[in-house]
């Protein structure tokens, strides 16, 4: 471990400190939690320039992209929680069955306790602070472990949060994979992980040793399905934007495109036009502020290998194809004649390479989508309502956008999360508050409860009468053939 990484004994001490504070945090009022969130909001606003500088250093993000995809969404998430927190925290009354007449039943959201947020490098501000907001809103203490692959952002987050909160409430732990492993071995009350499916499996195994609940935000191969009725200009514009945002390093980026055979060439022509208009030519791609860089040389080399191996099997690079590990640069690249058995279709790409597959019938396209693991997102481009309904009914995914990409993340009223290999659980807005809360069932039984008629001995007339009445109610209200 490096000198900036706490030793396991330090992690244990930090964990014990937060555990000692967890009941104080859990008993906080709506007003107290709103004050905590306002402090975070003000701190992010005060340090937004430093955060933007760190994002540029780690990922080559322009200030505009940093604002749109990282800083503003976090501030919106905080404001959304502040406005609605009293309602989220309020107990929810629920109905009580006749046999418990007179009782009061409600669901009380309760803080889980000490929580761990393991955040990724691709949106290192947004995907660290949005779960933090949800956990603090729910009344927890939080240990945040940012990704070591974005070291400038990790340092900026540590400085921001250390200046804003007592470590008993919020602490940042920097370090590598060994530090993350040491953290997951501690008996947290909840772990929130964003990252790859492979690492997500490890997190879930580690959590199982302590029966710790988990939220796993993973990834997968999110398809962009273009129907024959789609507007190709609109499809190309929105697929290119979603694919090239953050140089393709977005968990919900379109991972591959499915297009009718007869429309493939027209789509590629339009993609070429969009890329040139939005990002410029080769020289401007490298010099301009609008196109980011990959996180490291290894990511460039991985995508180059997958692309080269697919070309050797018969695929063709029709746009882009420049790979420069030294510059952490890949030009926007479109590959055609791709088949499902090629390397480009065997794993999530997480970069600006778009395989284009063709299909003859909608059945063929849906069969391919269903054959692969359930994706984190599915993007359908269609002008036919019947096709839209069919895709909704015959596929599954964490989220779905019709005639767009990526934008569902910006609606805090929608849950964001995966299904199966693409994730477990969801967050954003109230869904994040619920993810970091235990839904506690509370029933208050009155002094003269009808349940007393069910006490033994059961041969008495009272219990026999109640049993008869319950059978009568079943016949009157139960299902009938």
Tab-separated table of C-alpha atoms in Angstrom, residues 100-336:
chain	number	residue	atom	x	y	z
A	100	UNK	CA	-56.443	-7.020	13.790
A	101	UNK	CA	-59.200	-4.428	13.946
A	102	UNK	CA	-58.269	-1.431	16.055
A	103	UNK	CA	-54.540	-1.828	15.467
A	104	UNK	CA	-52.424	0.822	13.769
A	105	UNK	CA	-50.011	-0.324	11.054
A	106	UNK	CA	-47.267	1.760	9.470
A	107	UNK	CA	-43.916	1.502	7.720
A	108	UNK	CA	-41.091	3.511	9.231
A	109	UNK	CA	-37.946	4.168	7.156
A	110	UNK	CA	-34.960	3.512	9.383
A	111	UNK	CA	-31.290	4.265	8.748
A	112	UNK	CA	-29.285	1.158	7.911
A	113	UNK	CA	-26.265	2.284	9.929
A	114	UNK	CA	-22.647	2.412	8.746
A	115	UNK	CA	-22.503	2.387	4.951
A	116	UNK	CA	-19.734	2.000	2.383
A	117	UNK	CA	-19.755	3.673	-1.044
A	118	UNK	CA	-17.271	2.272	-3.564
A	119	UNK	CA	-17.307	4.688	-6.497
A	120	UNK	CA	-15.833	4.342	-10.016
A	121	UNK	CA	-13.466	6.453	-12.088
A	122	UNK	CA	-15.596	7.221	-15.160
A	123	UNK	CA	-17.880	9.804	-13.501
A	124	UNK	CA	-15.833	10.113	-10.336
A	125	UNK	CA	-17.669	13.105	-8.848
A	126	UNK	CA	-21.251	12.254	-9.780
A	127	UNK	CA	-21.066	8.542	-8.945
A	128	UNK	CA	-19.379	9.235	-5.606
A	129	UNK	CA	-21.538	12.072	-4.344
A	130	UNK	CA	-24.993	10.968	-5.577
A	131	UNK	CA	-24.937	7.787	-3.420
A	132	UNK	CA	-23.464	9.860	-0.585
A	133	UNK	CA	-26.462	12.197	-0.794
A	134	UNK	CA	-28.865	9.255	-0.604
A	135	UNK	CA	-27.098	7.698	2.371
A	136	UNK	CA	-26.934	10.945	4.341
A	137	UNK	CA	-30.595	11.650	3.565
A	138	UNK	CA	-31.444	8.253	5.030
A	139	UNK	CA	-29.568	9.037	8.258
A	140	UNK	CA	-26.479	6.873	7.846
A	141	UNK	CA	-22.790	7.382	8.380
A	142	UNK	CA	-20.676	6.940	5.231
A	143	UNK	CA	-17.192	5.812	4.303
A	144	UNK	CA	-16.452	6.729	0.683
A	145	UNK	CA	-13.722	4.936	-1.284
A	146	UNK	CA	-13.114	6.756	-4.613
A	147	UNK	CA	-11.373	5.009	-7.484
A	148	UNK	CA	-7.599	5.245	-7.546
A	149	UNK	CA	-7.792	5.498	-11.362
A	150	UNK	CA	-8.956	9.117	-10.979
A	151	UNK	CA	-6.405	10.247	-8.369
A	152	UNK	CA	-6.886	13.997	-8.784
A	153	UNK	CA	-10.626	13.681	-8.235
A	154	UNK	CA	-10.120	11.338	-5.284
A	155	UNK	CA	-7.856	13.890	-3.625
A	156	UNK	CA	-10.278	16.744	-4.367
A	157	UNK	CA	-13.182	14.771	-2.888
A	158	UNK	CA	-11.200	13.944	0.232
A	159	UNK	CA	-10.265	17.581	0.750
A	160	UNK	CA	-13.850	18.722	0.174
A	161	UNK	CA	-15.452	16.212	2.532
A	162	UNK	CA	-12.805	16.506	5.249
A	163	UNK	CA	-13.405	20.261	5.311
A	164	UNK	CA	-17.185	19.777	5.485
A	165	UNK	CA	-17.896	16.834	7.808
A	166	UNK	CA	-16.646	15.136	10.932
A	167	UNK	CA	-15.133	11.732	9.982
A	168	UNK	CA	-17.608	10.137	12.365
A	169	UNK	CA	-20.296	11.047	9.824
A	170	UNK	CA	-18.462	11.105	6.467
A	171	UNK	CA	-14.934	9.901	5.749
A	172	UNK	CA	-12.966	9.400	2.540
A	173	UNK	CA	-10.487	6.544	2.262
A	174	UNK	CA	-8.042	6.664	-0.644
A	175	UNK	CA	-6.197	3.600	-1.849
A	176	UNK	CA	-6.022	0.784	-4.369
A	177	UNK	CA	-7.833	-2.522	-4.762
A	178	UNK	CA	-6.249	-3.872	-1.553
A	179	UNK	CA	-7.833	-1.024	0.403
A	180	UNK	CA	-11.204	-1.728	-1.214
A	181	UNK	CA	-10.906	-5.414	-0.304
A	182	UNK	CA	-10.044	-4.558	3.299
A	183	UNK	CA	-13.087	-2.296	3.509
A	184	UNK	CA	-15.487	-4.912	2.140
A	185	UNK	CA	-14.370	-7.309	4.862
A	186	UNK	CA	-15.672	-4.977	7.578
A	187	UNK	CA	-19.248	-5.592	8.832
A	188	UNK	CA	-20.926	-2.637	7.149
A	189	UNK	CA	-24.705	-2.358	7.292
A	190	UNK	CA	-24.893	-1.622	3.545
A	191	UNK	CA	-22.442	-1.501	0.633
A	192	UNK	CA	-23.117	0.546	-2.485
A	193	UNK	CA	-20.827	-0.396	-5.386
A	194	UNK	CA	-20.597	1.036	-8.891
A	195	UNK	CA	-18.299	-0.719	-11.336
A	196	UNK	CA	-17.817	-3.844	-13.411
A	197	UNK	CA	-19.854	-7.021	-13.120
A	198	UNK	CA	-16.712	-9.021	-12.284
A	199	UNK	CA	-15.817	-6.805	-9.316
A	200	UNK	CA	-19.492	-6.624	-8.329
A	201	UNK	CA	-19.480	-10.393	-7.863
A	202	UNK	CA	-16.497	-10.091	-5.539
A	203	UNK	CA	-18.208	-7.342	-3.519
A	204	UNK	CA	-21.312	-9.488	-3.152
A	205	UNK	CA	-19.254	-12.494	-1.997
A	206	UNK	CA	-17.405	-10.364	0.536
A	207	UNK	CA	-20.660	-8.835	1.802
A	208	UNK	CA	-22.206	-12.277	2.251
A	209	UNK	CA	-19.688	-13.111	4.988
A	210	UNK	CA	-21.288	-10.418	7.165
A	211	UNK	CA	-24.802	-10.716	5.670
A	212	UNK	CA	-24.395	-7.124	4.516
A	213	UNK	CA	-27.013	-5.849	2.082
A	214	UNK	CA	-25.732	-4.475	-1.219
A	215	UNK	CA	-26.674	-2.186	-4.062
A	216	UNK	CA	-24.718	-3.080	-7.195
A	217	UNK	CA	-24.648	-0.657	-10.116
A	218	UNK	CA	-22.896	-2.604	-12.859
A	219	UNK	CA	-23.002	-2.408	-16.659
A	220	UNK	CA	-23.259	-4.656	-19.677
A	221	UNK	CA	-23.851	-4.320	-23.382
A	222	UNK	CA	-26.628	-1.759	-23.780
A	223	UNK	CA	-28.104	-1.995	-27.300
A	224	UNK	CA	-29.349	0.778	-29.565
A	225	UNK	CA	-32.099	-0.842	-31.620
A	226	UNK	CA	-33.101	1.093	-34.743
A	227	UNK	CA	-36.493	0.106	-36.131
A	228	UNK	CA	-37.389	0.493	-39.814
A	229	UNK	CA	-39.748	3.328	-38.845
A	230	UNK	CA	-37.011	5.317	-37.048
A	231	UNK	CA	-35.849	8.788	-38.010
A	232	UNK	CA	-32.242	8.053	-39.006
A	233	UNK	CA	-31.055	11.644	-38.572
A	234	UNK	CA	-32.363	11.733	-35.019
A	235	UNK	CA	-31.070	8.215	-34.323
A	236	UNK	CA	-27.544	9.034	-35.477
A	237	UNK	CA	-27.449	12.311	-33.530
A	238	UNK	CA	-28.496	10.745	-30.247
A	239	UNK	CA	-26.546	7.505	-30.577
A	240	UNK	CA	-23.352	9.428	-31.366
A	241	UNK	CA	-23.871	11.749	-28.404
A	242	UNK	CA	-24.582	8.914	-25.963
A	243	UNK	CA	-21.724	6.802	-27.292
A	244	UNK	CA	-19.048	9.513	-27.329
A	245	UNK	CA	-19.973	11.250	-24.071
A	246	UNK	CA	-16.952	10.947	-21.757
A	247	UNK	CA	-15.121	9.217	-24.660
A	248	UNK	CA	-17.526	6.285	-24.378
A	249	UNK	CA	-16.710	5.611	-20.727
A	250	UNK	CA	-20.330	5.625	-19.579
A	251	UNK	CA	-22.012	2.573	-18.066
A	252	UNK	CA	-25.195	3.273	-20.044
A	253	UNK	CA	-23.512	4.250	-23.321
A	254	UNK	CA	-24.914	2.445	-26.379
A	255	UNK	CA	-22.553	-0.529	-26.580
A	256	UNK	CA	-23.667	-1.706	-30.002
A	257	UNK	CA	-26.213	-0.758	-32.652
A	258	UNK	CA	-28.769	-3.034	-34.300
A	259	UNK	CA	-30.049	-1.697	-37.635
A	260	UNK	CA	-32.064	-3.196	-40.524
A	261	UNK	CA	-29.764	-4.429	-43.311
A	262	UNK	CA	-31.184	-1.993	-45.853
A	263	UNK	CA	-30.548	1.031	-43.592
A	264	UNK	CA	-27.043	0.270	-42.371
A	265	UNK	CA	-25.128	2.370	-44.890
A	266	UNK	CA	-27.490	5.323	-44.469
A	267	UNK	CA	-27.008	5.206	-40.692
A	268	UNK	CA	-23.206	5.116	-41.024
A	269	UNK	CA	-23.266	8.090	-43.388
A	270	UNK	CA	-25.283	10.066	-40.860
A	271	UNK	CA	-23.007	9.021	-37.974
A	272	UNK	CA	-20.026	10.290	-39.954
A	273	UNK	CA	-21.759	13.636	-40.491
A	274	UNK	CA	-22.742	13.980	-36.835
A	275	UNK	CA	-19.254	13.169	-35.545
A	276	UNK	CA	-17.654	15.704	-37.891
A	277	UNK	CA	-20.169	18.393	-36.960
A	278	UNK	CA	-20.081	17.831	-33.203
A	279	UNK	CA	-16.448	16.920	-32.577
A	280	UNK	CA	-14.490	18.116	-35.638
A	281	UNK	CA	-11.838	16.525	-37.836
A	282	UNK	CA	-8.818	14.518	-36.728
A	283	UNK	CA	-6.694	17.468	-35.628
A	284	UNK	CA	-9.543	19.158	-33.758
A	285	UNK	CA	-10.510	15.888	-32.068
A	286	UNK	CA	-7.124	15.927	-30.344
A	287	UNK	CA	-6.847	19.672	-29.770
A	288	UNK	CA	-10.450	20.659	-29.108
A	289	UNK	CA	-12.191	20.680	-25.711
A	290	UNK	CA	-15.208	18.549	-26.658
A	291	UNK	CA	-13.772	15.042	-26.883
A	292	UNK	CA	-12.313	13.389	-23.783
A	293	UNK	CA	-9.585	10.837	-23.203
A	294	UNK	CA	-9.612	7.309	-21.915
A	295	UNK	CA	-8.583	6.821	-18.315
A	296	UNK	CA	-5.321	5.003	-19.111
A	297	UNK	CA	-3.238	3.421	-21.855
A	298	UNK	CA	-4.398	-0.070	-20.901
A	299	UNK	CA	-7.989	0.842	-21.793
A	300	UNK	CA	-6.862	1.935	-25.262
A	301	UNK	CA	-4.874	-1.249	-25.753
A	302	UNK	CA	-7.789	-3.435	-24.648
A	303	UNK	CA	-10.182	-1.866	-27.150
A	304	UNK	CA	-7.543	-1.965	-29.885
A	305	UNK	CA	-7.088	-5.687	-29.295
A	306	UNK	CA	-10.828	-6.407	-29.369
A	307	UNK	CA	-11.223	-4.385	-32.561
A	308	UNK	CA	-8.201	-5.923	-34.283
A	309	UNK	CA	-9.311	-9.465	-33.415
A	310	UNK	CA	-12.812	-8.751	-34.726
A	311	UNK	CA	-11.383	-7.359	-37.989
A	312	UNK	CA	-9.339	-10.540	-38.362
A	313	UNK	CA	-12.626	-12.458	-38.145
A	314	UNK	CA	-14.248	-10.371	-40.909
A	315	UNK	CA	-15.395	-7.081	-39.351
A	316	UNK	CA	-14.586	-3.764	-41.071
A	317	UNK	CA	-13.618	-0.394	-39.608
A	318	UNK	CA	-15.626	2.167	-41.574
A	319	UNK	CA	-15.094	5.244	-39.393
A	320	UNK	CA	-12.159	6.202	-37.201
A	321	UNK	CA	-9.827	3.429	-36.159
A	322	UNK	CA	-7.024	5.472	-34.571
A	323	UNK	CA	-5.704	4.034	-31.308
A	324	UNK	CA	-2.958	5.862	-29.398
A	325	UNK	CA	-2.184	4.444	-25.938
A	326	UNK	CA	0.423	7.134	-25.266
A	327	UNK	CA	-2.204	9.867	-25.755
A	328	UNK	CA	-5.005	7.815	-24.135
A	329	UNK	CA	-6.845	8.549	-27.393
A	330	UNK	CA	-9.226	6.559	-29.594
A	331	UNK	CA	-10.924	8.317	-32.471
A	332	UNK	CA	-14.705	7.797	-32.734
A	333	UNK	CA	-14.764	4.376	-34.381
A	334	UNK	CA	-17.578	2.510	-36.125
A	335	UNK	CA	-17.150	-1.164	-37.043
A	336	UNK	CA	-19.501	-3.010	-39.420
